[in-house]
Tab-separated table of C-alpha atoms in Angstrom:
chain	number	residue	atom	x	y	z
N	4	ASN	CA	74.313	100.911	67.738
N	5	SER	CA	75.743	104.223	68.653
N	6	GLY	CA	79.187	102.765	69.330
N	7	PHE	CA	80.913	102.086	72.628
N	8	ARG	CA	84.320	102.538	74.171
N	9	ILE	CA	86.498	99.542	75.031
N	10	GLY	CA	89.372	99.133	77.410
N	11	LEU	CA	92.162	96.550	77.068
N	12	VAL	CA	94.019	95.622	80.294
N	13	GLN	CA	97.530	94.590	79.888
N	14	MET	CA	99.393	93.852	83.371
N	15	SER	CA	102.147	91.955	84.963
N	16	VAL	CA	101.226	89.109	87.233
N	17	GLY	CA	102.916	87.573	90.283
N	18	LYS	CA	102.534	84.206	91.858
N	19	ASP	CA	99.692	85.278	94.370
N	20	VAL	CA	96.481	84.649	92.505
N	21	ASP	CA	94.435	86.835	94.832
N	22	LYS	CA	96.908	89.809	94.464
N	23	ASN	CA	96.535	89.208	90.605
N	24	LEU	CA	92.761	89.424	90.841
N	25	GLY	CA	93.120	92.544	93.013
N	26	LYS	CA	95.292	94.215	90.401
N	27	ALA	CA	92.777	93.200	87.699
N	28	VAL	CA	90.006	94.891	89.652
N	29	GLU	CA	91.962	98.078	89.963
N	30	LYS	CA	92.762	98.033	86.263
N	31	VAL	CA	89.109	97.540	85.364
N	32	ARG	CA	88.161	100.556	87.695
N	33	HIS	CA	90.794	102.651	86.066
N	34	ALA	CA	89.421	101.785	82.461
N	35	ALA	CA	85.817	102.552	83.621
N	36	LYS	CA	86.909	105.904	84.914
N	37	LYS	CA	88.367	106.644	81.622
N	38	GLY	CA	85.036	105.834	79.876
N	39	ALA	CA	85.376	102.182	78.762
N	40	GLN	CA	82.158	100.370	78.543
N	41	VAL	CA	83.512	96.905	77.742
N	42	ILE	CA	86.756	96.033	79.457
N	43	CYS	CA	88.904	92.923	78.405
N	44	LEU	CA	91.410	91.256	80.738
N	45	PRO	CA	94.345	89.128	79.601
N	46	GLU	CA	94.211	85.371	79.065
N	47	LEU	CA	94.717	83.481	82.284
N	48	PHE	CA	95.295	86.605	84.280
N	49	ARG	CA	94.849	85.163	87.799
N	50	SER	CA	98.250	83.333	87.508
N	51	GLN	CA	101.655	83.393	85.697
N	52	TYR	CA	101.625	81.553	82.398
N	53	PHE	CA	102.096	78.019	83.667
N	54	CYS	CA	102.036	76.244	80.393
N	55	GLN	CA	105.846	76.689	80.023
N	56	GLN	CA	106.160	73.273	81.783
N	57	GLU	CA	104.049	70.285	82.269
N	58	ASP	CA	103.274	69.956	85.934
N	59	ALA	CA	100.052	68.523	87.413
N	60	ALA	CA	100.304	70.801	90.468
N	61	PHE	CA	99.057	73.684	88.211
N	62	PHE	CA	95.654	72.007	87.877
N	63	ASP	CA	95.120	73.438	91.389
N	64	LEU	CA	94.767	76.877	89.967
N	65	ALA	CA	91.625	75.985	87.952
N	66	GLU	CA	88.151	77.008	89.100
N	67	THR	CA	84.563	76.601	88.165
N	68	VAL	CA	82.271	78.963	86.373
N	69	PRO	CA	80.538	80.501	88.026
N	70	GLY	CA	83.189	80.666	90.662
N	71	PRO	CA	85.566	82.909	92.613
N	72	THR	CA	86.823	84.984	89.661
N	73	THR	CA	83.273	85.562	88.009
N	74	GLU	CA	81.827	86.333	91.343
N	75	VAL	CA	84.288	89.105	92.191
N	76	LEU	CA	84.108	90.484	88.625
N	77	GLY	CA	80.301	90.066	88.549
N	78	LYS	CA	79.918	92.472	91.553
N	79	LEU	CA	82.502	94.751	90.044
N	80	ALA	CA	80.756	94.977	86.471
N	81	LYS	CA	77.376	95.698	88.226
N	82	SER	CA	78.897	98.403	90.503
N	83	LEU	CA	80.570	100.121	87.568
N	84	GLY	CA	77.861	99.440	84.951
N	85	VAL	CA	80.579	97.861	82.574
N	86	VAL	CA	80.917	94.655	80.484
N	87	ILE	CA	83.929	92.532	81.506
N	88	VAL	CA	85.573	89.822	79.341
N	89	ALA	CA	87.078	87.671	82.080
N	90	PRO	CA	89.497	84.824	81.007
N	91	VAL	CA	89.405	81.921	83.401
N	92	PHE	CA	91.192	78.525	83.923
N	93	GLU	CA	88.074	76.506	83.970
N	94	ARG	CA	87.647	73.308	85.963
N	95	ARG	CA	84.688	71.891	84.136
N	96	ALA	CA	84.672	68.341	85.641
N	97	PRO	CA	87.149	65.953	87.154
N	98	GLY	CA	89.905	65.658	84.442
N	99	VAL	CA	88.337	68.179	82.167
N	100	TYR	CA	89.695	71.737	82.031
N	101	HIS	CA	89.502	74.511	79.613
N	102	ASN	CA	91.088	77.864	78.769
N	103	SER	CA	87.873	79.903	78.954
N	104	ALA	CA	86.450	83.392	78.876
N	105	ALA	CA	83.311	84.623	80.764
N	106	ILE	CA	81.511	87.605	79.221
N	107	ILE	CA	80.050	89.423	82.298
N	108	ASP	CA	77.366	92.007	81.533
N	109	SER	CA	76.896	95.330	83.269
N	110	ASN	CA	74.063	93.800	85.443
N	111	GLY	CA	76.722	91.442	86.909
N	112	LEU	CA	75.254	88.281	85.239
N	113	LEU	CA	76.894	86.085	82.674
N	114	ALA	CA	76.105	87.130	79.067
N	115	GLY	CA	78.126	84.475	77.397
N	116	PHE	CA	80.904	81.981	77.667
N	117	TYR	CA	83.756	80.732	75.258
N	118	ARG	CA	86.244	78.005	75.580
N	119	LYS	CA	89.496	78.306	73.570
N	120	MET	CA	89.228	75.997	70.409
N	121	HIS	CA	92.806	76.099	69.116
N	122	ILE	CA	95.177	74.685	71.670
N	123	PRO	CA	98.960	75.022	70.869
N	124	ASP	CA	101.591	72.476	71.837
N	125	ASP	CA	105.188	73.684	71.469
N	126	PRO	CA	108.233	74.068	73.802
N	127	ALA	CA	107.162	76.704	76.465
N	128	TYR	CA	103.461	76.395	75.246
N	129	TYR	CA	102.369	72.993	76.533
N	130	GLU	CA	98.731	73.880	76.583
N	131	LYS	CA	97.476	70.335	75.402
N	132	PHE	CA	98.704	68.988	78.666
N	133	TYR	CA	96.239	71.430	80.532
N	134	PHE	CA	93.371	72.256	78.215
N	135	THR	CA	90.758	70.396	76.461
N	136	PRO	CA	89.706	72.031	73.153
N	137	GLY	CA	86.584	74.111	73.542
N	138	ASP	CA	83.082	72.810	72.474
N	139	THR	CA	81.247	76.126	72.561
N	140	GLY	CA	81.760	76.893	68.899
N	141	PHE	CA	82.249	80.532	67.793
N	142	ARG	CA	79.692	82.895	69.278
N	143	ALA	CA	78.560	86.571	69.398
N	144	HIS	CA	77.195	87.615	72.740
N	145	GLU	CA	74.456	90.340	73.328
N	146	THR	CA	75.564	92.719	76.029
N	147	SER	CA	74.165	96.120	77.328
N	148	ALA	CA	76.988	97.800	75.313
N	149	GLY	CA	76.532	95.946	71.952
N	150	LYS	CA	77.196	92.456	70.310
N	151	ILE	CA	80.808	91.234	70.857
N	152	GLY	CA	82.729	88.221	70.288
N	153	THR	CA	85.709	86.911	72.246
N	154	LEU	CA	88.171	84.238	71.191
N	155	ILE	CA	91.503	83.513	72.957
N	156	CYS	CA	95.113	83.779	71.978
N	157	TRP	CA	96.082	81.276	69.432
N	158	ASP	CA	92.541	81.447	67.897
N	159	GLN	CA	93.743	84.756	66.582
N	160	TRP	CA	95.755	83.089	63.811
N	161	TYR	CA	92.777	81.454	62.247
N	162	PRO	CA	90.450	83.288	59.794
N	163	GLU	CA	87.595	80.842	60.176
N	164	GLY	CA	87.127	81.715	63.922
N	165	ALA	CA	86.898	85.443	63.151
N	166	ARG	CA	84.674	84.880	60.262
N	167	LEU	CA	82.141	82.592	62.173
N	168	THR	CA	82.049	84.987	65.127
N	169	ALA	CA	81.535	88.156	62.841
N	170	LEU	CA	78.798	86.193	60.882
N	171	GLN	CA	76.724	86.136	64.080
N	172	GLY	CA	76.753	89.941	64.306
N	173	ALA	CA	79.742	90.754	66.693
N	174	SER	CA	80.919	94.343	66.013
N	175	VAL	CA	84.215	93.799	67.969
N	176	LEU	CA	86.314	90.649	68.226
N	177	PHE	CA	88.448	90.381	71.458
N	178	TYR	CA	91.370	88.182	71.696
N	179	PRO	CA	92.759	88.145	75.249
N	180	THR	CA	96.287	86.789	75.180
N	181	ALA	CA	99.030	85.773	77.613
N	182	ILE	CA	101.963	85.185	75.380
N	183	GLY	CA	104.581	87.556	73.809
N	184	TRP	CA	108.061	86.864	72.512
N	185	HIS	CA	110.350	83.900	72.583
N	186	PRO	CA	113.150	85.985	74.192
N	187	HIS	CA	115.846	84.087	72.341
N	188	GLU	CA	114.045	84.405	68.967
N	189	LYS	CA	113.180	88.153	69.387
N	190	ALA	CA	116.444	89.638	67.907
N	191	LYS	CA	116.400	87.469	64.688
N	192	HIS	CA	112.718	86.868	64.171
N	193	GLY	CA	110.810	89.311	66.328
N	194	GLU	CA	110.118	92.022	63.688
N	195	ALA	CA	108.804	89.360	61.103
N	196	GLN	CA	106.749	87.650	63.899
N	197	ARG	CA	105.131	90.890	64.999
N	198	ASP	CA	104.463	91.983	61.276
N	199	ALA	CA	102.717	88.570	60.490
N	200	TRP	CA	100.731	88.910	63.754
N	201	ARG	CA	99.667	92.572	63.041
N	202	THR	CA	98.791	91.686	59.421
N	203	VAL	CA	96.505	88.746	60.460
N	204	GLN	CA	94.673	90.828	63.044
N	205	ARG	CA	94.062	93.604	60.382
N	206	GLY	CA	93.009	90.899	57.884
N	207	HIS	CA	90.290	89.761	60.396
N	208	ALA	CA	89.086	93.449	60.721
N	209	ILE	CA	89.220	94.151	57.070
N	210	ALA	CA	87.714	90.868	55.810
N	211	ASN	CA	84.827	90.879	58.130
N	212	GLY	CA	84.128	94.768	58.559
N	213	VAL	CA	84.627	94.511	62.374
N	214	TYR	CA	86.928	95.857	64.994
N	215	VAL	CA	89.504	93.624	66.379
N	216	ALA	CA	90.902	94.220	70.058
N	217	ALA	CA	94.040	92.096	70.701
């Protein structure tokens, strides 16, 4: 492979899911203008991170795949000729929901799909209330740009996920992520937490001979 340029979108989100999607579309266009061929959006980007509390009303944010988000981003990918990694709060069946990512190829079609495997459950990260652990396994996906893998957020602390994805030929591992600091911990633990996180990401890249985009 002759190599390809990637774009990582980092964006703030509000309460209006359609405005968030519109903002994501603009960010993808911006990245494509700068030459990105594979563009990754943040975890659960269509809404604010709702897992800070347990509230059944948030299940209304979930959608099917294919569905509204993949339809809009599929058309966008085709019109721009880019690959998009599109995280989705997936409604799979009544009572079964996943934290997922659709890999949309430059022809607008689904090139692959991943469901988050490692689901945290801590104060302010009540993900086990919302998400069933993924059953897709760790995969590499053939796209027009090259072979890529995507995992999601807390997966990024586990070397096994990186290894299994890299063994299938992925040249880049994407880790779309929604979380940042615990504000009350940042002053005391922030530097150590950030150093640990960077070290683990670098470890994935070095141990597997791949690029890591997180």
